[in-house]
Structure formats: structure tokens, C-alpha cells
Short mmCIF file of C-alpha atoms in Angstrom, two decimals:
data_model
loop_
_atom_site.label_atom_id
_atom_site.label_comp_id
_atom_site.label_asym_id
_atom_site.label_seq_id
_atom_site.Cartn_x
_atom_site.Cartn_y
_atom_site.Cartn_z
CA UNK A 1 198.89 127.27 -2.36
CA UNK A 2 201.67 128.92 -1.17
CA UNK A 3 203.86 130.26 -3.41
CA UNK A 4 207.70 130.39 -2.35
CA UNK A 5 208.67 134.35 -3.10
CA UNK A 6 211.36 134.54 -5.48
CA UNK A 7 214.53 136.07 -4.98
CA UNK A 8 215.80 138.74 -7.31
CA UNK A 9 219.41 140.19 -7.13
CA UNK A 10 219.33 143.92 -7.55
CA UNK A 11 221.06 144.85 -10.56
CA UNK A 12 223.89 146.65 -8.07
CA UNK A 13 224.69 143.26 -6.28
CA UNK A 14 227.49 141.64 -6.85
CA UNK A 15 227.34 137.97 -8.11
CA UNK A 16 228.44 135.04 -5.47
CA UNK A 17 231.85 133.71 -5.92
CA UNK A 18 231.70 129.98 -8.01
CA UNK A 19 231.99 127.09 -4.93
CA UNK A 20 235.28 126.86 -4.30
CA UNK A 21 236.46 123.22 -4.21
CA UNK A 22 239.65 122.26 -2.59
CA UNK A 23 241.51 119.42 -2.76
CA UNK A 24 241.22 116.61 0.32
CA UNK A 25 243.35 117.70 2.96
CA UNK A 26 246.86 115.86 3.85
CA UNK A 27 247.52 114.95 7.01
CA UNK A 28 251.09 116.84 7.98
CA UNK A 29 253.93 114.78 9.01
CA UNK A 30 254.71 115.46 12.26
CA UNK A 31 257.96 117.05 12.65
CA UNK A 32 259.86 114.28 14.71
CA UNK A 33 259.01 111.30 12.50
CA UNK A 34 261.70 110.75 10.34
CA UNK A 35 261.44 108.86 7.05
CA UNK A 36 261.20 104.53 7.12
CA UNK A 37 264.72 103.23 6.62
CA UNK A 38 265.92 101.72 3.80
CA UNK A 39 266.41 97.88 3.40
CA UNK A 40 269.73 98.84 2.97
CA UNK A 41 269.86 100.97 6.27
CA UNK A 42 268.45 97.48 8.35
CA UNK A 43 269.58 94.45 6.89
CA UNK A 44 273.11 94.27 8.92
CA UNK A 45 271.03 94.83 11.79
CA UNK A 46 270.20 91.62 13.79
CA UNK A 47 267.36 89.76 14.15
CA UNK A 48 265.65 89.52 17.88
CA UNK A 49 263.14 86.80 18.14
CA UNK A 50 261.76 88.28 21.62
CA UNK A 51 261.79 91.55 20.09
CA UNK A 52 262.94 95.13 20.42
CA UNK A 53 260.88 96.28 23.59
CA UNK A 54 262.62 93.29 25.45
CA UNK A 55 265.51 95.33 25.25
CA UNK A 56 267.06 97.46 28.06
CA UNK A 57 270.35 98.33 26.78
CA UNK A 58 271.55 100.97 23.60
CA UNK A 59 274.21 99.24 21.82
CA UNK A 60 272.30 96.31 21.79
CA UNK A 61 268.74 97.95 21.24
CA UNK A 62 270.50 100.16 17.70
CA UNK A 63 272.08 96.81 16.13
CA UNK A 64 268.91 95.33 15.99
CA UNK A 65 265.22 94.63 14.70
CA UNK A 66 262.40 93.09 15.45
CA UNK A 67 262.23 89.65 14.75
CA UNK A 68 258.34 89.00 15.96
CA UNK A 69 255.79 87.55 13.32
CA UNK A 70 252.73 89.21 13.70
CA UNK A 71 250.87 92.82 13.53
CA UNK A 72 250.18 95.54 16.49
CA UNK A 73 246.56 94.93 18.13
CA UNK A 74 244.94 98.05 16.79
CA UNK A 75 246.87 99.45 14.29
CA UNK A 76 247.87 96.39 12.41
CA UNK A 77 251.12 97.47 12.06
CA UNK A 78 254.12 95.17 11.24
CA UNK A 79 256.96 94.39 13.60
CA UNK A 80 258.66 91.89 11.86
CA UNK A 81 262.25 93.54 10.36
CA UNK A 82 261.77 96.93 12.17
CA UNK A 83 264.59 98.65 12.80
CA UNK A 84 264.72 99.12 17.22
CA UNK A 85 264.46 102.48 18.41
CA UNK A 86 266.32 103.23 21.31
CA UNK A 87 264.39 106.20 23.50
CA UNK A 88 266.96 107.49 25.05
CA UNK A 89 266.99 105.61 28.41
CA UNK A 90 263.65 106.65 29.40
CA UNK A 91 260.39 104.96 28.46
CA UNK A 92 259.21 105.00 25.01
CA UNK A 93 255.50 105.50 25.30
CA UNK A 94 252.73 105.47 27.53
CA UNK A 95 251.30 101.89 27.63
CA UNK A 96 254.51 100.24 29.46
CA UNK A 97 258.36 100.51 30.41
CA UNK A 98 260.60 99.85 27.13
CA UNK A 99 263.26 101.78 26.37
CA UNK A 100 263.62 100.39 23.05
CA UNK A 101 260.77 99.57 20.46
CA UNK A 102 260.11 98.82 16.46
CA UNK A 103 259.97 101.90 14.30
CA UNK A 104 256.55 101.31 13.12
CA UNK A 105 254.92 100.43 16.41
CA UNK A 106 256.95 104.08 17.65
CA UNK A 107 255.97 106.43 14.05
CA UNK A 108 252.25 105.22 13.63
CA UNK A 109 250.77 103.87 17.17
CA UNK A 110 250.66 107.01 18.90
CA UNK A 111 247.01 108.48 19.12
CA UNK A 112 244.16 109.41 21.11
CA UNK A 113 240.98 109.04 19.25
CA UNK A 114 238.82 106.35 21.28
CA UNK A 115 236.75 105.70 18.17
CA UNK A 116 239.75 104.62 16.42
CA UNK A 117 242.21 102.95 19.14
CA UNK A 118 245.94 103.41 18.85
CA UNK A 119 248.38 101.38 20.29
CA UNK A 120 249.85 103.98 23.02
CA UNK A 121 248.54 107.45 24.10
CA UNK A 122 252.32 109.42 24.15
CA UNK A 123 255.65 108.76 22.55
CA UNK A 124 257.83 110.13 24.89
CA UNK A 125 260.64 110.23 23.35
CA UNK A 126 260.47 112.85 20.24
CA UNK A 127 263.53 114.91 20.60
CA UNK A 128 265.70 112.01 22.09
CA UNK A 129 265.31 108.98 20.31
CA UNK A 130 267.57 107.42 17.51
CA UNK A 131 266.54 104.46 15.03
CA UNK A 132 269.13 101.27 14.35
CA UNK A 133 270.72 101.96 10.98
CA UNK A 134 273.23 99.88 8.84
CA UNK A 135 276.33 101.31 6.54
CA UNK A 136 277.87 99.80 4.48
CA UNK A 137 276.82 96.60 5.84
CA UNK A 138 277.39 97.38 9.93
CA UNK A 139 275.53 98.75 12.40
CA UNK A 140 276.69 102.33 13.10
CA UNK A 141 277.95 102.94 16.60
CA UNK A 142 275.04 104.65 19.22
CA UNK A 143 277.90 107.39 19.96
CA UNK A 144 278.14 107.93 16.19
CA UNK A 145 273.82 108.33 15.63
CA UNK A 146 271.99 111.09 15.33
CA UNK A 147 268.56 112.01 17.03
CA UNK A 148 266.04 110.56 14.65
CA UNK A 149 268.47 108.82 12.29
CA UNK A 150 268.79 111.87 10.60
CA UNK A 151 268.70 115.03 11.80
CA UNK A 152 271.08 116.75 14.08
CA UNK A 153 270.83 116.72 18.33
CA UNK A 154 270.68 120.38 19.14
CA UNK A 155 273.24 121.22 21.36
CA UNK A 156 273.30 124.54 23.98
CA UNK A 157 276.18 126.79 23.08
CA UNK A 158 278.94 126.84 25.06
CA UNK A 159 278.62 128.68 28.00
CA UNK A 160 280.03 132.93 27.31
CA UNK A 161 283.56 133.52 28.90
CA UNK A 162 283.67 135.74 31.92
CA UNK A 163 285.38 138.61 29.72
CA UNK A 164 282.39 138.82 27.12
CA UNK A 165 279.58 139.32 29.73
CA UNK A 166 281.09 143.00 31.36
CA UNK A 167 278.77 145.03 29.79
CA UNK A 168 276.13 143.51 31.60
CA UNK A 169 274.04 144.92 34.78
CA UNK A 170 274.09 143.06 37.96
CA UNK A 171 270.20 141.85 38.60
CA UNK A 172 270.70 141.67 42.59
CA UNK A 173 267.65 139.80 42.63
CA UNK A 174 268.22 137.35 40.29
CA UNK A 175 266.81 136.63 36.68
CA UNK A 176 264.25 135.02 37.16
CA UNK A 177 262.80 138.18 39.53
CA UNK A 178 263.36 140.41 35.97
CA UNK A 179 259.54 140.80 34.73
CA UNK A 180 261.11 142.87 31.16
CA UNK A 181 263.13 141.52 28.44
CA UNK A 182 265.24 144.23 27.89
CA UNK A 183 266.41 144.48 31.30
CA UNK A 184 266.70 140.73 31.51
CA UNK A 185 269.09 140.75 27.92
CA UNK A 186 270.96 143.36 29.26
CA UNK A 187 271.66 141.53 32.87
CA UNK A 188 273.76 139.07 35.15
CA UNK A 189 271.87 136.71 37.85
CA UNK A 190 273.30 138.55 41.02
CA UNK A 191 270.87 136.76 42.86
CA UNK A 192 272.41 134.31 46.03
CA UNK A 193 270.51 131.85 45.74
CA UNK A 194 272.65 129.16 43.56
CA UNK A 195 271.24 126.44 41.48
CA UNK A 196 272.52 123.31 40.11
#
């Protein structure tokens, strides 16, 4: 019969790590989903029967949630008492035209896994959008919200005064002809072509 040969570590081998287990892996957070709101950060808000994506207008869209009974189609996520996001005056996501939508159907139904169907492909609006929030017991202003809820819009710094940029070398053909970063930090766009 035949005999499997048997395998014999020379004495000057060293011995194979133990199996290394790890612990099941976490899925990240993605870094523009803030965390769910409070009760206390939505009850002021008002109840819309039609729902949030049937709204087209800010102030209205961030003093409100979602008022429809019921569950997403493929995520099974619940609308009813969501906080509206408002998505920045663009659309929201990929599957139709609101500019304002629940907070759940927003967080959790993006995805693109055909085996397990989400409710939207893209949310578009990651860096812009801001989520209806209550204190102490009223809706807080759109002009007075934060991207996310949360976290701070960044803003561009103002632009440099005339003065501060003298030290700088005249690029007669423009920045965006400079090909090295050192010449490009140390120049001015003296190109003549002007851009809005």
C-alpha cells in the first residue's frame, strides 16, 4: 500500500507560529454618517404624513420627520419618526429627485452589492447635507445647522491680501501650466486667461 512519507523537521528548523485567530472584523463607520439623533433631538420636529422626500424646501425639510408607517423595500429600514435630511439643494441619492429624505433611508440604504439589494446606489450628498434636530424643544434654524448635525462645514480661508503675496514669482503662463510644486508654492497666476 502506499505509505504517505512522513515529514520530519530538522532539528535547526524553526517551529511554525500557533494559528493566529483574530477577532471578526467590524465594519468601519464611514466617515460622513453621523450618529442617530436622540429622541430628544426629534420630537419638536413635525410630523409629515407624505413624508420627507415629498419635500422641496430647507426650512421646511429640517423641522420635520417622517411620518410614513412602513419599512424601506430592501433594507427594511424604518421611516416612521426619522428626522428629514435636507441634501443641500441637490438630489439626495441615485434612485430619484428628493432633496430631502429620512435619516435611516439616507445612513443605511446606500450600497451596491446585487446579491444583497440596497435601496439607492449613491448618496450624493456626504459633505453637504444636515439632519433636522430639536433644542430645547424647537427646531434649530437651517442657517444655525451644521453639516451632518454635528460636525463643522469646512470653510476656504479667506482669500491672502495683495501685500502678503510680494514675495511671490510671476508664473506668465499661469498655474495650472507649473508641472513642480515648489515653483508652483512659490508663484502668482500671471497667466491672461481669467476665470470665474
Amino acid at each position: 500500500q502506499d505509505a504517505k512519507p512522513i515529514q520530519v523537521r530538522p532539528w535547526f528548523a524553526p517551529k511554525p507560529p500557533p494559528a493566529l485567530v483574530l477577532p471578526p472584523a467590524q465594519t468601519p463607520v464611514p466617515w460622513w454618517r453621523p450618529p442617530h439623533p436622540s429622541v430628544e433631538q426629534s420630537e419638536c420636529l413635525r410630523v409629515l404624513a407624505s413624508g420627507c422626500q415629498t419635500v422641496r424646501d430647507e426650512k421646511v425639510c429640517l423641522t420635520s420627520r417622517d411620518g410614513r408607517q412602513g419599512k424601506t423595500y430592501f433594507t427594511k429600514l424604518d421611516l416612521y419618526g426619522e428626522p428629514c435630511v435636507w441634501c443641500g439643494g441637490g438630489n439626495c441619492e441615485t434612485s430619484n429627485q428628493a432633496l430631502c429624505a429620512p435619516f435611516n433611508y439616507l445612513m443605511y440604504g446606500e450600497g451596491t452589492d446585487v446579491a444583497n439589494p440596497s435601496e439607492f446606489t449613491a448618496f450624493h450628498a456626504k459633505d453637504v447635507f444636515k439632519i433636522a434636530t430639536c433644542k430645547d424643544g424647537q427646531p434649530i434654524p437651517p442657517q444655525d445647522l451644521t453639516w451632518g448635525g454635528a460636525r463643522p462645514l469646512w470653510t476656504p480661508p479667506p482669500q491672502p491680501m495683495q501685500s502678503t503675496l510680494s514675495c511671490l514669482h510671476t508664473h506668465a503662463g499661469g498655474c495650472t501650466a507649473i508641472q513642480d510644486m515648489a515653483a508652483c508654492m512659490d508663484s502668482i497666476d500671471g497667466g491672461s486667461v481669467a476665470s470665474d
